[in-house]
Amino acid sequence: MTTSADRPFDDPRFTTHHILDEPVLLAVPQHHELASAASVPLAALADEAWIAGSAAPEETLLGPSVRLGFRPRIDFVAAEWTAKLGFVAAGLGVTLVPALAARAAPADVRLLPLDPAEVPPRTVLAATLAGRTTPATVTGFLAVLRDLAAT
């Protein structure tokens, strides 16, 4: 499961185990005017066409945009990262991508860093049932996940 500062996970039925915090990147077409920027403030993208997982930005990685004072214009809704990145590659808009999905980006998409104060990292958690002893195999698996995330 994933959470963000705007949407923390808080359910007493589960004990959460932190796996990693991953940055959120901006995906733009290779010929976009910002494609060579070192970093992009989110507010500079207020007039862009966006591709997101929902028409409601609060339910997506775009949630921080509302806090910053603008509602992105979501032109396309796609659930899968590869579809979102395909829309970007076709020049139909821009999208936010978690770092774990970045390797799916085609060569004609540029991934740019965003200010983590504006767009906080996405937190990846594992969950086990609260109040139960965690089996050694699960503890070992969580350690493997953390080690892999560190690389």
Short mmCIF file of C-alpha atoms in Angstrom, two decimals:
data_model
loop_
_atom_site.label_atom_id
_atom_site.label_comp_id
_atom_site.label_asym_id
_atom_site.label_seq_id
_atom_site.Cartn_x
_atom_site.Cartn_y
_atom_site.Cartn_z
CA MET A 1 0.00 0.00 0.00
CA THR A 2 1.08 3.57 -0.49
CA THR A 3 0.39 6.78 1.38
CA SER A 4 1.36 10.39 1.17
CA ALA A 5 1.45 13.32 3.55
CA ASP A 6 -1.91 14.39 2.09
CA ARG A 7 -3.45 10.94 2.54
CA PRO A 8 -1.89 9.02 5.43
CA PHE A 9 -2.97 5.43 6.17
CA ASP A 10 -4.46 5.08 9.62
CA ASP A 11 -6.48 1.93 10.29
CA PRO A 12 -6.31 0.34 13.75
CA ARG A 13 -6.94 -3.11 12.28
CA PHE A 14 -3.44 -3.12 10.83
CA THR A 15 0.14 -2.66 11.91
CA THR A 16 2.09 -0.91 9.20
CA HIS A 17 5.72 -1.53 8.32
CA HIS A 18 7.63 1.19 6.49
CA ILE A 19 9.30 -0.06 3.31
CA LEU A 20 10.46 3.14 1.60
CA ASP A 21 9.73 6.76 0.75
CA GLU A 22 9.93 7.34 -2.97
CA PRO A 23 10.07 10.68 -4.75
CA VAL A 24 7.35 11.69 -7.16
CA LEU A 25 8.58 12.75 -10.61
CA LEU A 26 7.04 14.84 -13.36
CA ALA A 27 6.75 13.10 -16.74
CA VAL A 28 6.71 15.38 -19.80
CA PRO A 29 7.07 14.67 -23.53
CA GLN A 30 10.67 14.94 -24.73
CA HIS A 31 9.93 18.13 -26.71
CA HIS A 32 8.04 19.87 -23.90
CA GLU A 33 9.33 23.36 -23.04
CA LEU A 34 10.27 22.12 -19.55
CA ALA A 35 11.93 18.87 -20.70
CA SER A 36 15.43 20.21 -19.98
CA ALA A 37 14.58 21.90 -16.66
CA ALA A 38 16.58 20.84 -13.62
CA SER A 39 13.48 21.02 -11.42
CA VAL A 40 9.93 22.26 -11.86
CA PRO A 41 7.65 24.01 -9.37
CA LEU A 42 4.22 22.39 -9.45
CA ALA A 43 2.46 25.76 -9.79
CA ALA A 44 4.27 26.30 -13.12
CA LEU A 45 2.16 23.43 -14.46
CA ALA A 46 -1.24 24.89 -13.58
CA ASP A 47 -2.26 25.33 -17.23
CA GLU A 48 -1.05 21.93 -18.45
CA ALA A 49 -3.24 19.09 -19.66
CA TRP A 50 -2.87 16.32 -17.07
CA ILE A 51 -3.16 12.56 -17.16
CA ALA A 52 -4.18 11.10 -13.79
CA GLY A 53 -5.69 8.03 -12.21
CA SER A 54 -8.92 9.85 -11.32
CA ALA A 55 -10.80 12.94 -12.44
CA ALA A 56 -10.58 14.18 -8.83
CA PRO A 57 -7.02 15.41 -8.16
CA GLU A 58 -7.42 14.88 -4.41
CA GLU A 59 -7.54 11.13 -5.07
CA THR A 60 -4.25 11.09 -6.99
CA LEU A 61 -0.63 12.16 -6.71
CA LEU A 62 -1.95 15.60 -7.77
CA GLY A 63 -3.49 16.15 -4.33
CA PRO A 64 -0.81 18.70 -3.34
CA SER A 65 -1.81 20.94 -6.26
CA VAL A 66 -5.10 21.77 -4.54
CA ARG A 67 -3.17 22.76 -1.40
CA LEU A 68 -0.98 25.00 -3.59
CA GLY A 69 -4.05 26.81 -4.92
CA PHE A 70 -4.86 25.30 -8.30
CA ARG A 71 -6.97 22.46 -9.63
CA PRO A 72 -5.20 20.70 -12.48
CA ARG A 73 -7.14 20.20 -15.69
CA ILE A 74 -7.29 16.42 -15.98
CA ASP A 75 -7.87 15.66 -19.67
CA PHE A 76 -7.30 11.91 -19.53
CA VAL A 77 -7.91 9.33 -16.80
CA ALA A 78 -5.82 6.16 -16.91
CA ALA A 79 -5.21 3.63 -14.16
CA GLU A 80 -1.96 2.06 -15.35
CA TRP A 81 1.43 3.80 -15.29
CA THR A 82 2.29 2.48 -18.74
CA ALA A 83 -0.90 4.01 -20.15
CA LYS A 84 -0.23 7.35 -18.45
CA LEU A 85 3.32 7.37 -19.80
CA GLY A 86 2.01 6.47 -23.26
CA PHE A 87 -0.30 9.50 -23.20
CA VAL A 88 2.68 11.65 -22.21
CA ALA A 89 4.88 10.18 -24.96
CA ALA A 90 2.12 10.99 -27.47
CA GLY A 91 2.25 14.63 -26.34
CA LEU A 92 -1.25 14.62 -24.84
CA GLY A 93 -0.28 15.96 -21.43
CA VAL A 94 1.91 15.54 -18.38
CA THR A 95 1.63 13.28 -15.36
CA LEU A 96 3.18 12.59 -11.98
CA VAL A 97 4.97 9.27 -11.59
CA PRO A 98 6.31 7.59 -8.45
CA ALA A 99 9.98 6.68 -8.75
CA LEU A 100 9.19 2.95 -8.70
CA ALA A 101 7.23 3.35 -11.95
CA ALA A 102 9.93 5.46 -13.63
CA ARG A 103 11.63 2.54 -15.32
CA ALA A 104 8.46 2.02 -17.40
CA ALA A 105 8.97 5.43 -19.04
CA PRO A 106 9.64 5.23 -22.78
CA ALA A 107 12.68 6.98 -24.23
CA ASP A 108 10.60 9.90 -25.51
CA VAL A 109 9.42 10.86 -22.00
CA ARG A 110 11.52 13.04 -19.70
CA LEU A 111 11.28 12.56 -15.93
CA LEU A 112 11.95 15.66 -13.86
CA PRO A 113 12.34 16.09 -10.12
CA LEU A 114 9.78 18.07 -8.15
CA ASP A 115 10.29 19.99 -4.92
CA PRO A 116 9.54 17.48 -2.13
CA ALA A 117 8.17 20.35 -0.04
CA GLU A 118 5.48 20.80 -2.70
CA VAL A 119 4.96 17.17 -3.67
CA PRO A 120 5.92 14.98 -0.74
CA PRO A 121 7.39 11.54 -1.31
CA ARG A 122 5.02 8.63 -1.56
CA THR A 123 5.40 6.24 1.35
CA VAL A 124 5.25 2.53 0.61
CA LEU A 125 4.04 0.40 3.51
CA ALA A 126 3.32 -3.26 4.15
CA ALA A 127 0.49 -4.13 6.52
CA THR A 128 -0.08 -7.02 8.88
CA LEU A 129 -3.06 -7.66 11.11
CA ALA A 130 -2.82 -5.74 14.39
CA GLY A 131 -2.63 -7.64 17.64
CA ARG A 132 -1.16 -10.77 16.11
CA THR A 133 2.34 -12.12 16.33
CA THR A 134 4.17 -11.52 13.08
CA PRO A 135 5.53 -14.86 11.79
CA ALA A 136 9.28 -15.08 11.22
CA THR A 137 8.69 -15.61 7.49
CA VAL A 138 6.81 -12.30 7.27
CA THR A 139 9.49 -10.51 9.27
CA GLY A 140 12.11 -11.95 6.92
CA PHE A 141 10.10 -10.95 3.87
CA LEU A 142 9.76 -7.38 5.18
CA ALA A 143 13.53 -7.25 5.64
CA VAL A 144 14.03 -8.41 2.04
CA LEU A 145 11.62 -5.73 0.80
CA ARG A 146 13.48 -3.04 2.73
CA ASP A 147 16.85 -4.26 1.42
CA LEU A 148 15.56 -4.24 -2.16
CA ALA A 149 14.07 -0.79 -1.68
CA ALA A 150 17.41 0.50 -0.43
CA THR A 151 19.02 -0.48 -3.74
#
